[in-house]
Structure formats: structure tokens, C-alpha cells
Short mmCIF file of C-alpha atoms in Angstrom, two decimals:
data_model
loop_
_atom_site.label_atom_id
_atom_site.label_comp_id
_atom_site.label_asym_id
_atom_site.label_seq_id
_atom_site.Cartn_x
_atom_site.Cartn_y
_atom_site.Cartn_z
CA MET A 4 49.08 -33.29 -12.68
CA ASN A 5 49.33 -33.03 -8.89
CA LEU A 6 49.86 -29.27 -9.22
CA ASP A 7 46.70 -28.94 -11.27
CA ILE A 8 44.70 -30.83 -8.66
CA ARG A 9 46.08 -28.65 -5.84
CA GLN A 10 45.22 -25.53 -7.86
CA LEU A 11 41.69 -26.75 -8.42
CA LYS A 12 41.24 -27.51 -4.72
CA LEU A 13 42.58 -24.07 -3.80
CA ALA A 14 40.24 -22.36 -6.26
CA PHE A 15 37.29 -24.32 -4.82
CA VAL A 16 38.14 -23.32 -1.23
CA ILE A 17 38.49 -19.64 -2.20
CA SER A 18 35.11 -19.73 -3.97
CA LEU A 19 33.46 -21.36 -0.94
CA VAL A 20 34.90 -18.80 1.47
CA SER A 21 33.80 -15.95 -0.79
CA LEU A 22 30.29 -17.36 -0.90
CA CYS A 23 30.10 -17.61 2.87
CA PHE A 24 31.01 -13.96 3.27
CA THR A 25 28.74 -12.59 0.54
CA PRO A 26 26.40 -10.12 2.31
CA VAL A 27 22.73 -11.15 2.37
CA GLN A 28 20.35 -8.22 2.02
CA ALA A 29 17.39 -7.95 4.39
CA GLN A 30 14.20 -8.89 2.63
CA PRO A 31 11.74 -5.98 2.40
CA VAL A 32 8.01 -6.39 2.92
CA LYS A 33 6.86 -7.75 -0.42
CA SER A 34 3.75 -6.10 -1.81
CA GLU A 35 2.78 -9.26 -3.66
CA ILE A 36 2.71 -11.19 -0.38
CA LEU A 37 0.41 -8.58 1.17
CA ALA A 38 -1.79 -8.13 -1.89
CA SER A 39 -4.52 -10.42 -0.55
CA TRP A 40 -4.54 -9.23 3.06
CA ILE A 41 -7.55 -9.50 5.34
CA PHE A 42 -8.36 -7.80 8.62
CA ASN A 43 -7.43 -10.24 11.37
CA THR A 44 -10.02 -9.39 14.01
CA PRO A 45 -8.54 -9.90 17.49
CA PRO A 46 -10.55 -11.83 20.08
CA PRO A 47 -12.88 -9.58 22.09
CA PRO A 48 -12.16 -8.83 25.74
CA ASP A 49 -14.62 -10.59 28.01
CA ASP A 50 -14.60 -8.15 30.93
CA ILE A 51 -16.07 -4.95 29.47
CA ASN A 52 -19.37 -4.19 31.20
CA ALA A 53 -20.44 -1.38 28.83
CA PRO A 54 -20.53 -2.94 25.35
CA GLY A 55 -21.34 0.10 23.17
CA ASN A 56 -23.33 1.20 20.13
CA ARG A 57 -21.85 1.25 16.62
CA VAL A 58 -24.98 2.79 15.09
CA GLY A 59 -26.85 5.71 16.66
CA GLY A 60 -30.61 5.37 16.37
CA GLY A 61 -33.18 8.14 16.30
CA LYS A 62 -34.85 7.41 19.61
CA ARG A 63 -33.43 10.43 21.40
CA GLY A 64 -34.71 13.46 19.55
CA CYS A 65 -33.31 14.04 16.03
CA GLU A 66 -36.18 14.25 13.55
CA ASN A 67 -33.94 13.66 10.51
CA ILE A 68 -32.55 10.47 12.00
CA ASP A 69 -36.02 9.45 13.28
CA LYS A 70 -37.25 9.56 9.69
CA GLN A 71 -34.27 7.57 8.45
CA LEU A 72 -34.80 4.97 11.16
CA THR A 73 -38.38 4.32 10.04
CA THR A 74 -37.52 4.11 6.33
CA SER A 75 -34.08 2.50 6.17
CA LYS A 76 -31.45 0.76 8.25
CA GLU A 77 -28.67 2.40 6.26
CA LYS A 78 -26.76 5.64 6.59
CA LEU A 79 -27.43 6.39 10.24
CA LEU A 80 -24.80 7.89 12.53
CA THR A 81 -22.15 5.14 12.51
CA ALA A 82 -18.82 4.57 14.22
CA LEU A 83 -16.30 2.98 11.86
CA VAL A 84 -15.10 0.32 14.29
CA PRO A 85 -15.39 -3.50 14.45
CA VAL A 86 -18.37 -4.85 16.34
CA TYR A 87 -18.73 -8.16 18.20
CA GLN A 88 -22.29 -9.46 18.41
CA PHE A 89 -23.58 -11.03 21.61
CA PRO A 90 -27.10 -12.30 22.42
CA ASN A 91 -28.26 -9.11 24.14
CA ALA A 92 -25.60 -6.55 23.24
CA GLU A 93 -22.77 -5.67 20.91
CA LEU A 94 -19.20 -4.85 21.79
CA VAL A 95 -17.67 -2.00 19.77
CA PHE A 96 -13.92 -2.41 20.11
CA GLY A 97 -10.67 -1.83 18.23
CA LEU A 98 -6.91 -1.73 18.83
CA THR A 99 -4.36 1.05 18.27
CA ILE A 100 -0.58 1.21 18.60
CA THR A 101 -0.33 5.01 18.74
CA SER A 102 -0.54 7.36 21.70
CA HIS A 103 -2.85 9.80 19.86
CA PRO A 104 -5.04 7.85 17.41
CA THR A 105 -7.64 9.05 14.92
CA PHE A 106 -11.33 8.09 15.27
CA TRP A 107 -13.69 7.76 12.30
CA PHE A 108 -17.45 8.27 12.03
CA TYR A 109 -20.12 8.49 9.37
CA VAL A 110 -22.40 11.48 10.00
CA PRO A 111 -25.72 11.62 8.13
CA ASP A 112 -27.60 14.68 6.90
CA VAL A 113 -28.85 16.03 10.21
CA THR A 114 -29.44 19.47 11.68
CA THR A 115 -27.52 19.73 14.93
CA PHE A 116 -27.48 22.03 17.92
CA SER A 117 -24.04 20.83 19.03
CA THR A 118 -21.70 17.86 18.66
CA GLU A 119 -18.97 16.57 20.96
CA PHE A 120 -16.36 13.85 21.28
CA VAL A 121 -15.61 12.44 24.73
CA LEU A 122 -12.90 10.01 25.85
CA GLN A 123 -12.98 8.36 29.27
CA ASN A 124 -10.71 5.94 31.11
CA GLU A 125 -11.94 2.61 32.45
CA ALA A 126 -12.98 4.27 35.69
CA GLY A 127 -15.36 6.52 33.77
CA GLN A 128 -13.27 9.67 34.25
CA THR A 129 -13.14 12.04 31.28
CA VAL A 130 -9.57 12.36 29.99
CA TYR A 131 -10.43 14.35 26.85
CA GLN A 132 -13.47 16.23 25.61
CA ARG A 133 -13.98 18.64 22.75
CA PRO A 134 -16.78 20.20 20.71
CA VAL A 135 -16.91 19.15 17.06
CA SER A 136 -17.81 21.55 14.27
CA LEU A 137 -19.50 19.63 11.46
CA SER A 138 -19.51 21.00 7.93
CA GLY A 139 -23.16 20.19 7.28
CA THR A 140 -22.21 17.77 4.49
CA PRO A 141 -23.04 14.10 5.15
CA GLY A 142 -20.07 11.80 4.98
CA VAL A 143 -17.16 10.26 6.89
CA VAL A 144 -15.36 12.51 9.38
CA SER A 145 -12.23 11.96 11.46
CA ILE A 146 -11.36 13.19 14.93
CA SER A 147 -7.70 12.97 15.93
CA LEU A 148 -6.57 13.02 19.52
CA PRO A 149 -4.27 16.09 19.58
CA SER A 150 -0.71 16.02 20.85
CA THR A 151 -1.77 18.33 23.68
CA ALA A 152 -4.06 15.62 25.08
CA SER A 153 -2.81 12.94 27.45
CA SER A 154 -1.28 9.95 25.69
CA LEU A 155 -3.16 6.68 25.68
CA GLU A 156 -1.32 4.28 27.94
CA ILE A 157 -0.15 0.93 26.60
CA GLY A 158 -2.35 -1.88 27.86
CA LYS A 159 -5.15 0.47 28.92
CA ARG A 160 -8.68 0.64 27.51
CA TYR A 161 -10.65 3.83 26.94
CA HIS A 162 -14.34 4.44 26.36
CA TRP A 163 -15.19 7.01 23.69
CA TYR A 164 -18.47 8.75 22.84
CA PHE A 165 -19.54 10.76 19.79
CA ASN A 166 -22.64 12.74 20.72
CA ILE A 167 -24.94 14.72 18.41
CA TYR A 168 -27.39 17.06 20.13
CA CYS A 169 -30.22 18.07 17.80
CA HIS A 170 -32.03 20.04 20.50
CA GLN A 171 -30.68 21.83 23.55
CA GLN A 172 -33.12 20.24 25.97
CA GLN A 173 -33.01 16.66 24.68
CA PRO A 174 -30.50 13.83 25.09
CA PRO A 175 -28.12 13.19 22.19
CA VAL A 176 -28.05 10.65 19.45
CA PHE A 177 -24.72 8.94 20.03
CA VAL A 178 -22.36 6.11 19.23
CA ASP A 179 -19.85 4.76 21.72
CA GLY A 180 -17.23 2.06 21.99
CA TRP A 181 -13.80 1.08 23.28
CA ILE A 182 -10.21 1.49 22.17
CA LYS A 183 -7.13 -0.20 23.60
CA ARG A 184 -3.52 0.73 22.97
CA VAL A 185 -1.15 -2.21 22.54
CA GLU A 186 2.60 -2.47 22.01
CA PRO A 187 3.56 -3.85 18.57
CA ASN A 188 6.03 -6.73 18.59
CA ALA A 189 9.58 -6.33 17.32
CA VAL A 190 8.84 -7.91 13.93
CA LEU A 191 5.93 -5.58 13.21
CA LYS A 192 7.94 -2.55 14.32
CA SER A 193 10.76 -3.49 11.96
CA GLN A 194 8.40 -4.07 9.05
CA LEU A 195 6.59 -0.78 9.54
CA GLU A 196 9.85 1.18 9.46
CA THR A 197 10.45 0.33 5.79
CA ALA A 198 6.90 -0.30 4.57
CA THR A 199 5.10 1.84 2.01
CA PRO A 200 1.65 3.24 2.96
CA LYS A 201 -0.02 0.42 1.02
CA GLN A 202 2.07 -2.16 2.88
CA ARG A 203 1.34 -0.47 6.23
CA VAL A 204 -2.41 -0.91 5.69
CA ALA A 205 -1.85 -4.62 5.15
CA LEU A 206 0.52 -4.96 8.10
CA TYR A 207 -1.84 -3.18 10.47
CA ALA A 208 -4.81 -5.19 9.22
CA THR A 209 -3.18 -8.61 9.41
CA ASN A 210 -2.06 -7.79 12.96
CA GLY A 211 -5.55 -6.69 14.02
CA ILE A 212 -4.63 -3.01 14.50
CA TRP A 213 -7.86 -1.32 13.47
CA TYR A 214 -7.40 2.41 13.93
CA GLU A 215 -4.13 2.79 12.05
CA SER A 216 -5.20 0.48 9.21
CA LEU A 217 -8.31 2.58 8.60
CA THR A 218 -6.46 5.89 8.91
CA VAL A 219 -3.76 4.94 6.39
CA ALA A 220 -6.42 3.50 4.06
CA ALA A 221 -8.21 6.86 4.21
CA GLU A 222 -4.99 8.67 3.30
CA LEU A 223 -4.53 6.40 0.30
CA ARG A 224 -8.13 6.97 -0.77
CA ARG A 225 -7.61 10.73 -0.72
CA ILE A 226 -4.57 10.34 -2.98
CA ASP A 227 -6.21 7.84 -5.33
CA PRO A 228 -10.01 7.37 -5.04
CA LYS A 229 -9.75 4.22 -7.18
CA ARG A 230 -7.76 2.33 -4.55
CA THR A 231 -9.61 -0.51 -2.84
CA ASP A 232 -7.92 -0.53 0.60
CA TRP A 233 -10.68 1.60 2.15
CA THR A 234 -13.42 -0.60 0.71
CA THR A 235 -11.69 -3.83 1.72
CA ILE A 236 -11.21 -2.90 5.36
CA LEU A 237 -14.72 -1.51 5.85
CA GLN A 238 -16.29 -4.55 4.23
CA ALA A 239 -14.21 -6.77 6.50
CA VAL A 240 -16.17 -5.50 9.52
CA GLY A 241 -19.61 -5.32 7.91
CA LEU A 242 -19.64 -1.62 6.97
CA ASN A 243 -20.48 -2.21 3.31
CA ASN A 244 -22.99 0.67 3.24
CA ILE A 245 -20.29 3.21 4.13
CA VAL A 246 -17.64 2.38 1.52
CA SER A 247 -18.91 4.82 -1.13
CA GLU A 248 -19.48 7.74 1.25
CA PRO A 249 -17.16 10.73 0.83
CA ILE A 250 -14.54 11.66 3.40
CA VAL A 251 -15.48 15.15 4.57
CA ASP A 252 -12.87 17.64 5.75
CA CYS A 253 -13.78 18.83 9.21
CA CYS A 254 -13.16 18.40 12.90
CA GLN A 255 -9.37 18.95 13.06
#
């Protein structure tokens, strides 16, 4: 009887030790947890003296856009960026975690003389500038900062402009806003390393990283037009009128 008890105790100890040393697998990012993600808009900086314009009006010389402005508030030149409304201005601002992000714009049906993208530092010095060749088809276009351009510095803000010149001798119709590069925390870095594209959209969005969330959502939309990531993120920042517009290949 005593032998049986000792054997039972020994078996229990061995089982307990085995349990303690059973390897625990790292939990991956679960798609079901991220299925109902929202864009977590970060608080706006309070020290930017040049707020910006998310929508380019027709007051500066483009007849096509002038006509649109008088007939409808929709489908004007639009920067696909969050906007913060203030009493007398709006702040156009978004975060990135990459050194060479991609910028997104909706371009309406407009006859142009020339188009350009300009990026300036906080001191107003141009750090990157390039002409943009539009396809002539209205829709959403992307402009990526090339690897040959200077990297965006972590913690720094940059002022970008997208200018459309409809006539050589007249000022442009334009949109402008701000981008800031931030360093992702260790948890987000680890999650992104193993995340699927769908999970990356959710991770970027819930962490308030605008530019990468929109860029990955666009990639998913190209693969499967029925996906809702693109629609969800644009609607989150009030760009409902853009969600059905096509993504046009150009500007690379």
C-alpha cells in the first residue's frame, strides 16, 4: 500500500514538472480580434502655423474645377489624409512609420498644363520636388517618395503640396498638409513582423498610422475589389465620396 502511494506521488511530480516545461507558443495576431478595427485618430499637434487644405477649390484658374465647385461639393481635387477642423482653419495631418512613404490623392477630370508634388521641411526648405504625369483618367493616384530621396527623419514633420497648374500664367489649384514620421513601439514592431496584409491594415489603423494603413488597404483592394478595408478607412476620416473611385496607375 505504501509503495502504491509513493508511486502515485512520483507520477504526480513527474507530470507537474513536464507541464511546467511544456513550450508555450507565441500567440499570433488573431484576425478575429482585428475584424472590427477602427482608425484611432491621434491627437493633432497644436503648434503647426500652416494648417493646410484637404480639398482644392477652383478659385485659382481651372475652369473644369470652377464648374464643379459651383455645382457640387463632391469630387474635387482631394488629399486622402485625416483633417482636424478648427473654427477658422483645418489641419491636414497624418502619421507614418516609414522613411519613404506613399501619398494618396483623388484627381478629378481636369485639363492640366503641369502637375507637381513638393515636400518641405518645417523650415520651409524644399527637400523633394518632382513633376507628376497624370493619365488623364479621373481617380485616386499615389505618389511614393523614392529611395533616392532623403529619408524622413523620425520625430520630424514635413509639409507637402500637390499642385495642379491648368494654365501657365496662373497659380495652381492645390492641396497641402503635414506628415510626421514616428517610431513604432516594440509591440507593434513585433506584431507587424508576422501579420498578414489584412492584419497590418488593422494594426496600422488602431495605432493611428495613417499612410501605411491606407497604402496596404489600396494593395488589398487591387487584389480583391470586394474587400472593405479601403472603404472602412476612408469613411473613418470623412472621405465617403471617394470610396468608389478607381485607383489609377500613374505617377511612379
